[in-house]
PDB file of C-alpha atoms and ligand atoms in Angstrom:
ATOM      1  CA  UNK A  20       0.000   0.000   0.000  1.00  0.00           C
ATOM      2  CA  UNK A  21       1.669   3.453  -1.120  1.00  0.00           C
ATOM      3  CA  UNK A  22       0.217   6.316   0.483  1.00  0.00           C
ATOM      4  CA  UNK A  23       0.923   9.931   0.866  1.00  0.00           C
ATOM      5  CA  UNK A  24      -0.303  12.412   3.551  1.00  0.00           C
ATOM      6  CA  UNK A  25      -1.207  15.917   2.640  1.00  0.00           C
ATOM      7  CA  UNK A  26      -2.291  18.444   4.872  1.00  0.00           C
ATOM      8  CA  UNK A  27      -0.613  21.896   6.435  1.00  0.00           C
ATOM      9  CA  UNK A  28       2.081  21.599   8.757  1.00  0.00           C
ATOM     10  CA  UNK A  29       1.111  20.632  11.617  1.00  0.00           C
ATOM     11  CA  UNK A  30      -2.439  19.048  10.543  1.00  0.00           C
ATOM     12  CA  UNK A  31      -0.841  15.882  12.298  1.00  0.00           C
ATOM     13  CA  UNK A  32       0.751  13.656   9.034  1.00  0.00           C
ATOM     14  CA  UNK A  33       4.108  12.965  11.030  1.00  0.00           C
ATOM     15  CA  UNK A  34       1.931  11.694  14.069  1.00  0.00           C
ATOM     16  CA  UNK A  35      -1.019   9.403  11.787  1.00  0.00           C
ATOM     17  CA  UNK A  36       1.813   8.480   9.336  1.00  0.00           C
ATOM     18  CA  UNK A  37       4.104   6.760  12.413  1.00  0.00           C
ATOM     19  CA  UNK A  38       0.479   5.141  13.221  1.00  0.00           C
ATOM     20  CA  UNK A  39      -0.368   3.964   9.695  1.00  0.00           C
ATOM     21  CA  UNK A  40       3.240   2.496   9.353  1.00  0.00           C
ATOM     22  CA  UNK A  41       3.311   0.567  12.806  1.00  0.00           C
ATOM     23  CA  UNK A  42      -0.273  -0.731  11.779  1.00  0.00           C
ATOM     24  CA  UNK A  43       0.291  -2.041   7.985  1.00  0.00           C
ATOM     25  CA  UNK A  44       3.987  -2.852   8.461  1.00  0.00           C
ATOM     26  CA  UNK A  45       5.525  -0.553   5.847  1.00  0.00           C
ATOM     27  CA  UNK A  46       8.532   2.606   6.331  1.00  0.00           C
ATOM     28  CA  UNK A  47       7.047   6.139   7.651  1.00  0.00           C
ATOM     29  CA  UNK A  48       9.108   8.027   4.607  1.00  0.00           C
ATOM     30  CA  UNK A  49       9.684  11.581   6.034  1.00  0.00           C
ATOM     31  CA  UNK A  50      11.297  14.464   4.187  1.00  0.00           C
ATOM     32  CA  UNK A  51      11.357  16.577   6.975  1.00  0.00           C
ATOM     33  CA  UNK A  52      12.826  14.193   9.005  1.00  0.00           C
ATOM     34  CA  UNK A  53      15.412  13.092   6.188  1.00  0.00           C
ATOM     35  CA  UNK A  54      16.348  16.754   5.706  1.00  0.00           C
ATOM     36  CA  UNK A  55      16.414  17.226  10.050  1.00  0.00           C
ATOM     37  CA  UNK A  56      19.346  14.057  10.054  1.00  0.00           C
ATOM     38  CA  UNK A  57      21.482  15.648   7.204  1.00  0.00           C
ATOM     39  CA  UNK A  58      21.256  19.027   9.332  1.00  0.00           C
ATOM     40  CA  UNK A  59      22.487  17.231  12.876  1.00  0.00           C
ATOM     41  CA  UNK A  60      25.124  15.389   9.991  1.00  0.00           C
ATOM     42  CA  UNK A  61      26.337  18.730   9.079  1.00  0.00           C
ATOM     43  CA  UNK A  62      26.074  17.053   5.268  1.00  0.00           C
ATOM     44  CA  UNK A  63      26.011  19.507   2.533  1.00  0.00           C
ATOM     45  CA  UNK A  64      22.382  18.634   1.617  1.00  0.00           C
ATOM     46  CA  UNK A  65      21.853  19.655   5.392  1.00  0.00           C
ATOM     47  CA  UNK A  66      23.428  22.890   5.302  1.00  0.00           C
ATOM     48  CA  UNK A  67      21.479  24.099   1.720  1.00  0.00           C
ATOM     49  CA  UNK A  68      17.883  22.804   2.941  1.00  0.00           C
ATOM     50  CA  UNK A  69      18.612  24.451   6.284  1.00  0.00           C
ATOM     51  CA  UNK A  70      18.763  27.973   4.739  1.00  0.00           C
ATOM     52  CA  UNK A  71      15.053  27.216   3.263  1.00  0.00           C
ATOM     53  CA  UNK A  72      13.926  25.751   6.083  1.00  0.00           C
ATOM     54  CA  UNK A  73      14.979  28.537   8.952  1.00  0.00           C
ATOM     55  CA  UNK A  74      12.774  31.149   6.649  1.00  0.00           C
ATOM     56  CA  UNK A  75       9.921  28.867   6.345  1.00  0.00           C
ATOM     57  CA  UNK A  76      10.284  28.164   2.710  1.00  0.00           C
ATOM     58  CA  UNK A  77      10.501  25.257   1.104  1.00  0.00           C
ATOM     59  CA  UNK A  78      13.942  23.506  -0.166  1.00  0.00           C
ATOM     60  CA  UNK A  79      13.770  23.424  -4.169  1.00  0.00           C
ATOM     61  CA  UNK A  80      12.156  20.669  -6.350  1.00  0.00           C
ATOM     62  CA  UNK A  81      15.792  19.718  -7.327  1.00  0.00           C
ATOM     63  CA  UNK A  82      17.144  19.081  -4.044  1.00  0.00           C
ATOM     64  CA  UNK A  83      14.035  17.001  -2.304  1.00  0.00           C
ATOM     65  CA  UNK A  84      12.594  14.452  -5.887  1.00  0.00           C
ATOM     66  CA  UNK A  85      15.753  12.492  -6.200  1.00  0.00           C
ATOM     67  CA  UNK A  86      16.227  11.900  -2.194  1.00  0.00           C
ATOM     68  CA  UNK A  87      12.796  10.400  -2.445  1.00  0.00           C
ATOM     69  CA  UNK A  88      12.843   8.703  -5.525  1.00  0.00           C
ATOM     70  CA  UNK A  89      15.926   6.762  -4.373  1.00  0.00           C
ATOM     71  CA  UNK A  90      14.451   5.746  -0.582  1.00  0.00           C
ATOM     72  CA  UNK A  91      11.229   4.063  -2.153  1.00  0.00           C
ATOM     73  CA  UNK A  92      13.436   1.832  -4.483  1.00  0.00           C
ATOM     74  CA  UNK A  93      15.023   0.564  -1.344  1.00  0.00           C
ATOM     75  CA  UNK A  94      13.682  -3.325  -0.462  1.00  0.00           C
ATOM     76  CA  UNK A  95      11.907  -2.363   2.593  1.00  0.00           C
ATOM     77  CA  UNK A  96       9.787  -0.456   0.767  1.00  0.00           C
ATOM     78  CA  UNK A  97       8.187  -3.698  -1.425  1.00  0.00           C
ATOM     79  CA  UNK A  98       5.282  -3.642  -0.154  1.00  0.00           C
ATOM     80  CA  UNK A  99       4.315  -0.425  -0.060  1.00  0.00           C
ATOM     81  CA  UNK A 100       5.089   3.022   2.262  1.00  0.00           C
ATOM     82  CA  UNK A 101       3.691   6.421   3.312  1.00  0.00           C
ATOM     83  CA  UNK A 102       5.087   9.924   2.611  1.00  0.00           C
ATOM     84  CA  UNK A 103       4.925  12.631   4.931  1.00  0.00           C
ATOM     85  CA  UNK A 104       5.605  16.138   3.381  1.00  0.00           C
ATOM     86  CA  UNK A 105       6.195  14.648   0.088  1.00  0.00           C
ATOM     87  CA  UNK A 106       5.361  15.812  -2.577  1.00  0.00           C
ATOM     88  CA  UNK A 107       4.425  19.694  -1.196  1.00  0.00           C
ATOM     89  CA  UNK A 108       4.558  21.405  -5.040  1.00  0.00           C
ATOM     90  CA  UNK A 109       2.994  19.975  -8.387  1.00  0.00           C
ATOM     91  CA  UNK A 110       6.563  19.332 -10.164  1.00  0.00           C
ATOM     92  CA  UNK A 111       7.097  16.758  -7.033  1.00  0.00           C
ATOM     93  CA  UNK A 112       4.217  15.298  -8.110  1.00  0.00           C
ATOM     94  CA  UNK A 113       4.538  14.839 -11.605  1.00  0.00           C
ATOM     95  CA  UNK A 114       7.941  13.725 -10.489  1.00  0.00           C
ATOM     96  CA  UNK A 115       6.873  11.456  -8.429  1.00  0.00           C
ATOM     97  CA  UNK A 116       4.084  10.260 -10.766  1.00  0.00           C
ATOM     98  CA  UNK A 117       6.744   9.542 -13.671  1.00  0.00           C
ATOM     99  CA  UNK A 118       9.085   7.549 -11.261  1.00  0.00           C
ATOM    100  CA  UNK A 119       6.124   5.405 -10.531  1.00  0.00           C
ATOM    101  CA  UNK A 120       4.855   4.928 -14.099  1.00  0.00           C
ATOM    102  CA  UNK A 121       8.042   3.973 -15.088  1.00  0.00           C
ATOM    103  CA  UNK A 122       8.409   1.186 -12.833  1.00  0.00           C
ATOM    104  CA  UNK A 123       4.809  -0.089 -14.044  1.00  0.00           C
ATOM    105  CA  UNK A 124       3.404   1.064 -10.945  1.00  0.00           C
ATOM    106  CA  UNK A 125       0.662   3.703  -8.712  1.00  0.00           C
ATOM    107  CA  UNK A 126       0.079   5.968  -5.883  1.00  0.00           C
ATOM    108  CA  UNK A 127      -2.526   3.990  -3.985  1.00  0.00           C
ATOM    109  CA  UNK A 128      -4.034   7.193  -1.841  1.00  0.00           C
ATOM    110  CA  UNK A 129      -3.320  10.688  -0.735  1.00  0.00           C
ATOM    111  CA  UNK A 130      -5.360  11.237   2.798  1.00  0.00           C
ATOM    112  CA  UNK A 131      -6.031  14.838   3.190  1.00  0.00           C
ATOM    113  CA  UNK A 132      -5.626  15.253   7.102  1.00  0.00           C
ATOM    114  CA  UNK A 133      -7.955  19.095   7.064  1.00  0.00           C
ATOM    115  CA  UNK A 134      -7.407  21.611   9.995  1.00  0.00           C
ATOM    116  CA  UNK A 135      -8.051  25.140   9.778  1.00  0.00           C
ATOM    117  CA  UNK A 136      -5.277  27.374  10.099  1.00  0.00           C
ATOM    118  CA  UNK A 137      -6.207  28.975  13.133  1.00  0.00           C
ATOM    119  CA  UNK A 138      -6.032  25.585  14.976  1.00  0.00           C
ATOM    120  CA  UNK A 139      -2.393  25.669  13.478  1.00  0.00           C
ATOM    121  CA  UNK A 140      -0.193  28.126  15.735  1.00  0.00           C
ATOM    122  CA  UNK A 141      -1.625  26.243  19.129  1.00  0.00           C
ATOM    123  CA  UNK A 142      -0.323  22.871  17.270  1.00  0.00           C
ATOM    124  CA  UNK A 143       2.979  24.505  16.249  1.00  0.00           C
ATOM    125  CA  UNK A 144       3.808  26.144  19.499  1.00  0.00           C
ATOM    126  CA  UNK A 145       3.175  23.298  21.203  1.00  0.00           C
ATOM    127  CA  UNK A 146       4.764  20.360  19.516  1.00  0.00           C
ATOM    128  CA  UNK A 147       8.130  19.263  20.814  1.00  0.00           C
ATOM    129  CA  UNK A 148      10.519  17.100  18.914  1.00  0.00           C
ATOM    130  CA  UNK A 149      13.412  14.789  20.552  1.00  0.00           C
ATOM    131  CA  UNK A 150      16.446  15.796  19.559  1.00  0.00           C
ATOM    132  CA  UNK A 151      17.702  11.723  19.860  1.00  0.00           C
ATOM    133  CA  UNK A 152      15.271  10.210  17.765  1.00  0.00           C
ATOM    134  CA  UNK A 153      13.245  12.777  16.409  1.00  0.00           C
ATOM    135  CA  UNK A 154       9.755  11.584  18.093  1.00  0.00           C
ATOM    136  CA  UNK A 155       7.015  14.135  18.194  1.00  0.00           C
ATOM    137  CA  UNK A 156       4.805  15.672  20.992  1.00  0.00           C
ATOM    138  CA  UNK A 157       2.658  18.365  22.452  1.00  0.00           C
ATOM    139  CA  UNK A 158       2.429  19.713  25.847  1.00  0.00           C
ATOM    140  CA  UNK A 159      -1.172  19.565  26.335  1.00  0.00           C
ATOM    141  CA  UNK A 160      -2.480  17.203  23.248  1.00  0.00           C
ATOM    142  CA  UNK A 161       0.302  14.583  23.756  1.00  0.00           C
ATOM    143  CA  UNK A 162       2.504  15.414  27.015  1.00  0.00           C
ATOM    144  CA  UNK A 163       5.977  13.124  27.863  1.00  0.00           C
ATOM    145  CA  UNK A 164       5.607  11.234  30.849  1.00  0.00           C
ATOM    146  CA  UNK A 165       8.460  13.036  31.938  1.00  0.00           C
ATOM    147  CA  UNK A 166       8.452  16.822  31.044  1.00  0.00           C
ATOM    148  CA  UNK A 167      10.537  17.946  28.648  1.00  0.00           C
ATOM    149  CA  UNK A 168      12.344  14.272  28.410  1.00  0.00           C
ATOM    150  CA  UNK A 169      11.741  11.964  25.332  1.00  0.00           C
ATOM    151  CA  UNK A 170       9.117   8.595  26.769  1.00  0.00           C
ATOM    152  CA  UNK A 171      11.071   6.396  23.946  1.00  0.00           C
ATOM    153  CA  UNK A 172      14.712   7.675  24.228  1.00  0.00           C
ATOM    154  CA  UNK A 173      15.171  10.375  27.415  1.00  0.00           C
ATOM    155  CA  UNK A 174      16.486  12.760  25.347  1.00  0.00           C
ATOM    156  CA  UNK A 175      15.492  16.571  25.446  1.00  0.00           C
ATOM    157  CA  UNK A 176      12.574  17.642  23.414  1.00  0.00           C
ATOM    158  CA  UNK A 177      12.903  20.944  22.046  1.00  0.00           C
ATOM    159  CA  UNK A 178      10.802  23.944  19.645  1.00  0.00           C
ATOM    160  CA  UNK A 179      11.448  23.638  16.794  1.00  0.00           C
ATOM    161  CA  UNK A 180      12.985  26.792  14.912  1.00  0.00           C
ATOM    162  CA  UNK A 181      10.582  26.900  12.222  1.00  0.00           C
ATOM    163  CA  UNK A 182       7.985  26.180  14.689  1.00  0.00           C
ATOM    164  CA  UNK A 183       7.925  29.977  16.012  1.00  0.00           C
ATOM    165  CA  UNK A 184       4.724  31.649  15.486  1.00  0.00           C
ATOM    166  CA  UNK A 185       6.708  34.200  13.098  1.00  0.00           C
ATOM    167  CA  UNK A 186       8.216  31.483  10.596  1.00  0.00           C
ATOM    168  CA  UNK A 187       4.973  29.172  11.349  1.00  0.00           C
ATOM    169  CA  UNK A 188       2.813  31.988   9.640  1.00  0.00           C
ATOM    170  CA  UNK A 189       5.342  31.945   6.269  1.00  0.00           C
ATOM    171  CA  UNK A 190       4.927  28.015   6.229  1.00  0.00           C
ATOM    172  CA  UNK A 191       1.322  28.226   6.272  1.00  0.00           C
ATOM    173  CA  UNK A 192       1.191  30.782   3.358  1.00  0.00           C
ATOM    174  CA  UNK A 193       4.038  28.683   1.077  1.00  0.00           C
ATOM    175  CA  UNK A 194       1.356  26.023   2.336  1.00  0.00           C
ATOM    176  CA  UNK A 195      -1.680  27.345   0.732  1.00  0.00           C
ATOM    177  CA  UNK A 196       0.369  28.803  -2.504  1.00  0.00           C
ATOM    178  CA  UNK A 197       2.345  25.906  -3.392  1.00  0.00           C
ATOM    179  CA  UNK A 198       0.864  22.592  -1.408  1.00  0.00           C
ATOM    180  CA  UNK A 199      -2.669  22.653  -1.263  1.00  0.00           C
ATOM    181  CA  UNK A 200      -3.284  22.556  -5.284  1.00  0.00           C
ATOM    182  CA  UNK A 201      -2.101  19.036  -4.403  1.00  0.00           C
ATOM    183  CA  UNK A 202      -5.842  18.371  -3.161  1.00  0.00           C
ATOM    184  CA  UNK A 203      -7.320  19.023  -6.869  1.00  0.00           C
ATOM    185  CA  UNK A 204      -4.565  17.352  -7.956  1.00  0.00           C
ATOM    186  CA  UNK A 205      -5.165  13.976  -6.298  1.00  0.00           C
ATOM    187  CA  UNK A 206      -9.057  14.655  -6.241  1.00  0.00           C
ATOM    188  CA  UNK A 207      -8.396  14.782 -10.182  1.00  0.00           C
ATOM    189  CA  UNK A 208      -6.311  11.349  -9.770  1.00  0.00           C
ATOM    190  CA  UNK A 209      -9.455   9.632  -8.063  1.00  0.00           C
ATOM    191  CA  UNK A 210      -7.427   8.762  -5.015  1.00  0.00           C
ATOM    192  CA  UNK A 211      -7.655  11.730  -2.335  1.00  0.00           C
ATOM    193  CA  UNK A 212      -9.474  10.859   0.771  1.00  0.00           C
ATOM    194  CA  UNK A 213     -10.613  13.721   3.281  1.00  0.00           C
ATOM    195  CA  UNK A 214     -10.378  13.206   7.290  1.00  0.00           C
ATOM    196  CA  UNK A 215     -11.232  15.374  10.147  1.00  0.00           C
ATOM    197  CA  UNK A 216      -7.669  16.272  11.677  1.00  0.00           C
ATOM    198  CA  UNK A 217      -9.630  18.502  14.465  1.00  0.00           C
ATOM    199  CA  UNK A 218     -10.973  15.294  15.949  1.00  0.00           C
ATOM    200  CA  UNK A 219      -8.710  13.418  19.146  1.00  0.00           C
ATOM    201  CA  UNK A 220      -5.185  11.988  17.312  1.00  0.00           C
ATOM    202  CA  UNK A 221      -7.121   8.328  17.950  1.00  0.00           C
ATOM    203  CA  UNK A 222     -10.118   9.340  16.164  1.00  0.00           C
ATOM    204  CA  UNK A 223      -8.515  10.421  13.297  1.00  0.00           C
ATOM    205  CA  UNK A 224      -6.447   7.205  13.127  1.00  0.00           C
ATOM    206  CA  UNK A 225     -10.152   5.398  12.890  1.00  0.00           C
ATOM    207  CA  UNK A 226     -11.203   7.520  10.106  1.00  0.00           C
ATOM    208  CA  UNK A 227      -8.274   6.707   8.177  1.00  0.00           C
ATOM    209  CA  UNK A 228      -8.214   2.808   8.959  1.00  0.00           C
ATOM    210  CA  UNK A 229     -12.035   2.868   7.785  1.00  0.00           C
ATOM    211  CA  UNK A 230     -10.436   4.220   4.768  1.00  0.00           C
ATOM    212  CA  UNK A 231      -7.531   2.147   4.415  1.00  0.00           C
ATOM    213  CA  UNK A 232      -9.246  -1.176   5.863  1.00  0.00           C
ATOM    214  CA  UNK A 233      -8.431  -3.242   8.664  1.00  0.00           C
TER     215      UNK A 233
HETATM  216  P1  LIG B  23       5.769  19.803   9.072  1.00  0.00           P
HETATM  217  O1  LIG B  23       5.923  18.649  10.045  1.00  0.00           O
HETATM  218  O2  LIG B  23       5.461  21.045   9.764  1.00  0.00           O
HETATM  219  O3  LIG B  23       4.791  19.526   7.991  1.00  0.00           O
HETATM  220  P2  LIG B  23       8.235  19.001   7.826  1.00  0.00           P
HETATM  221  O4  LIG B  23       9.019  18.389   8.922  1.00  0.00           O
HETATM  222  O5  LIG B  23       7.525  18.090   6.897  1.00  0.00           O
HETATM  223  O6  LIG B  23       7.213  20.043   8.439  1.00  0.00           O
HETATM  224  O7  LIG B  23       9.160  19.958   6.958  1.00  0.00           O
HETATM  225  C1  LIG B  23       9.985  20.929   7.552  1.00  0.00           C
HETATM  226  C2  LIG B  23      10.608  21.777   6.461  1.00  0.00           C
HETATM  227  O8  LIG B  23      11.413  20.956   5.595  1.00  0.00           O
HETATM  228  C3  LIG B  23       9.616  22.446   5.515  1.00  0.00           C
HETATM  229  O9  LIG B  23       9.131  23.682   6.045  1.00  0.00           O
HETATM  230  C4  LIG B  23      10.485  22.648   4.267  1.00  0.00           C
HETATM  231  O10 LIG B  23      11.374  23.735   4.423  1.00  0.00           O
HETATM  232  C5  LIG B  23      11.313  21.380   4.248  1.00  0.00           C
HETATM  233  N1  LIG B  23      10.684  20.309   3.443  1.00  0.00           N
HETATM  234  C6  LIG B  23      10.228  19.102   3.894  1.00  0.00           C
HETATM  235  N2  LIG B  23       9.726  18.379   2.883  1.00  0.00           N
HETATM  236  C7  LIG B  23       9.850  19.124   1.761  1.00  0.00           C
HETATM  237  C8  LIG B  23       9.490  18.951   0.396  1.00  0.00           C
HETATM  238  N3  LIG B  23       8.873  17.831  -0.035  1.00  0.00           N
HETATM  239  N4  LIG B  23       9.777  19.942  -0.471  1.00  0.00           N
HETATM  240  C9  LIG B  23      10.385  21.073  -0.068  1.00  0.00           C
HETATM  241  N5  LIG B  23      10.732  21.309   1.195  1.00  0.00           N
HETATM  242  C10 LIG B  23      10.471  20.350   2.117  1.00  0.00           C
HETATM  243  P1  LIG B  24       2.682  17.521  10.844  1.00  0.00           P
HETATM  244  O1  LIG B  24       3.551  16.325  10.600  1.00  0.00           O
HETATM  245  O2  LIG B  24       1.492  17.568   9.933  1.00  0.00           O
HETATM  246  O3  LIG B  24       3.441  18.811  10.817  1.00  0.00           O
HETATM  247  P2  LIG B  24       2.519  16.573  13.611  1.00  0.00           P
HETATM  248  O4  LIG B  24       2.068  15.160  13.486  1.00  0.00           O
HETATM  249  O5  LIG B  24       3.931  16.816  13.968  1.00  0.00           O
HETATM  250  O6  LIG B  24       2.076  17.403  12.296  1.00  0.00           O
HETATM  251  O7  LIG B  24       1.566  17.275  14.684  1.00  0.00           O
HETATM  252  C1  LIG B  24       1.739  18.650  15.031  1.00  0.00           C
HETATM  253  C2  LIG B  24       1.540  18.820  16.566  1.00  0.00           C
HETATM  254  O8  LIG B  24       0.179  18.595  16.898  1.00  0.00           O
HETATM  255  C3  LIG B  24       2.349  17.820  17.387  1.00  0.00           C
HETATM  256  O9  LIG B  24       2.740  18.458  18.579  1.00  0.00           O
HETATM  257  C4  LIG B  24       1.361  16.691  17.665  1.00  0.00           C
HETATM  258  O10 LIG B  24       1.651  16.010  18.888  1.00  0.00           O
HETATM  259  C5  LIG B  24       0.029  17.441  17.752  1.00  0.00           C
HETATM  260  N1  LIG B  24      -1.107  16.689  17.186  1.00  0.00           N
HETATM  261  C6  LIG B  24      -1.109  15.792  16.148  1.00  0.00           C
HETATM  262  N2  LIG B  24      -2.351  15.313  15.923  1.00  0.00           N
HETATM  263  C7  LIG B  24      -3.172  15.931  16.820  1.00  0.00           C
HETATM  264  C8  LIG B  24      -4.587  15.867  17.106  1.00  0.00           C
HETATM  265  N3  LIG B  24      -5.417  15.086  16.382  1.00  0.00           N
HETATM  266  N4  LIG B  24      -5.063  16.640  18.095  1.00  0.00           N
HETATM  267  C9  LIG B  24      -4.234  17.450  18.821  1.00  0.00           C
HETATM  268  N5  LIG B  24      -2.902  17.560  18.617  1.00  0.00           N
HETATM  269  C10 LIG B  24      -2.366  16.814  17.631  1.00  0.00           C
HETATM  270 ZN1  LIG B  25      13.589  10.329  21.616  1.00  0.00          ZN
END
């Protein structure tokens, strides 16, 4: 099953996408989280998405299609995997599109996780990340046990740069400029599905296994 999540940040792919790959067995394929490693690497990759990413903006088609292209042709990913924050422009899509039509194969869906953007900046300010192993949570939605301290890991869970109400406001206008024609995109495809991402993080899990199927 290939899947890809769309929504803005902070609609809650990262946290249904680690659910949907725990549940159907398949890799939880994370740009974000790809382009987060090669930072903490100090790789050159790192160091050019990192001048995108600080403002808000998104890293350039050239530098993200390839990356991707390359981790789905890896074995664990035979039967199947789900994007998160891939593709975010049409040219990743059509990119994306080609590489699978060229290996004789299909995007299965792209879930639609919809919450309004003034839901967004509580979500943003609030989500910590582990700066070990890059797990995700929120203070009031999804507290530690411990605060401040990562439940899987112990490490320290930070905010995120680009999770600052200032550059949070630029991501969700590059959001609705370049990433949400993706939803006509997919709806023209036949394979968009639409769930509630207002609704408790376990509710919206249900609404996408109803879609998905046990
Ligand atoms: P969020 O969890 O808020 O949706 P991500 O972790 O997916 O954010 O992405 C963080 C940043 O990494 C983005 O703001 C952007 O700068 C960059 N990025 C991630 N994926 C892509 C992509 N597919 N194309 C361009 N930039 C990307
Ligand atoms: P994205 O990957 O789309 O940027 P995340 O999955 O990182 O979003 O979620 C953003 C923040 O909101 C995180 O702090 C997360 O714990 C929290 N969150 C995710 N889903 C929900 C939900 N359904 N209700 C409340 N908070 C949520
Ligand atoms: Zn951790």
């Amino acid at each position: 099953m290939k899947i890809i999540m769309l929504g803005a940040p902070g609609a809650g792919k990262g946290t249904q996408a680690k659910m949907i790959a725990a549940k159907y067995d398949i890799p939880h394929i994370s740009t974000g989280d790809i382009f987060r490693a090669n930072i903490k690497n100090g790789t050159e990759l790192g160091k050019k998405a990192k001048e995108y990413m600080d403002k808000g903006l998104l890293v350039p088609d050239e530098l993200v299609v390839d990356l991707v292209i390359d981790r789905f042709k890896e074995d664990d990913c035979k039967n199947g995997y789900v994007l998160d924050g891939f593709p975010r422009t049409i040219p990743q899509a059509e990119a994306l599109d080609a590489a699978l039509s060229a290996m004789g194969d299909k995007m299965d869906y792209a879930i639609n996780v919809e919450v309004p953007d003034e839901n967004i900046i509580n979500r943003m300010s609030g989500r910590r990340a582990c700066v070990g192993c890059g797990a995700t949570y929120h203070i009031k939605y999804n507290a530690p046990k411990t605060e401040g301290k990562c439940d899987t890991c112990g490490a320290d869970l930070i905010l995120r740069d680009d999770d600052k109400p200032e550059t949070v406001i630029n991501r969700l206008n590059v959001y609705h400029e370049q990433t949400q024609p993706l939803i006509d995109y997919y709806t023209n495809k036949g394979i968009i599905a639409e769930v509630d991402g207002t609704q408790d993080m376990n509710d919206v899990f249900n609404a996408i296994v109803s879609i998905l199927g046990e």
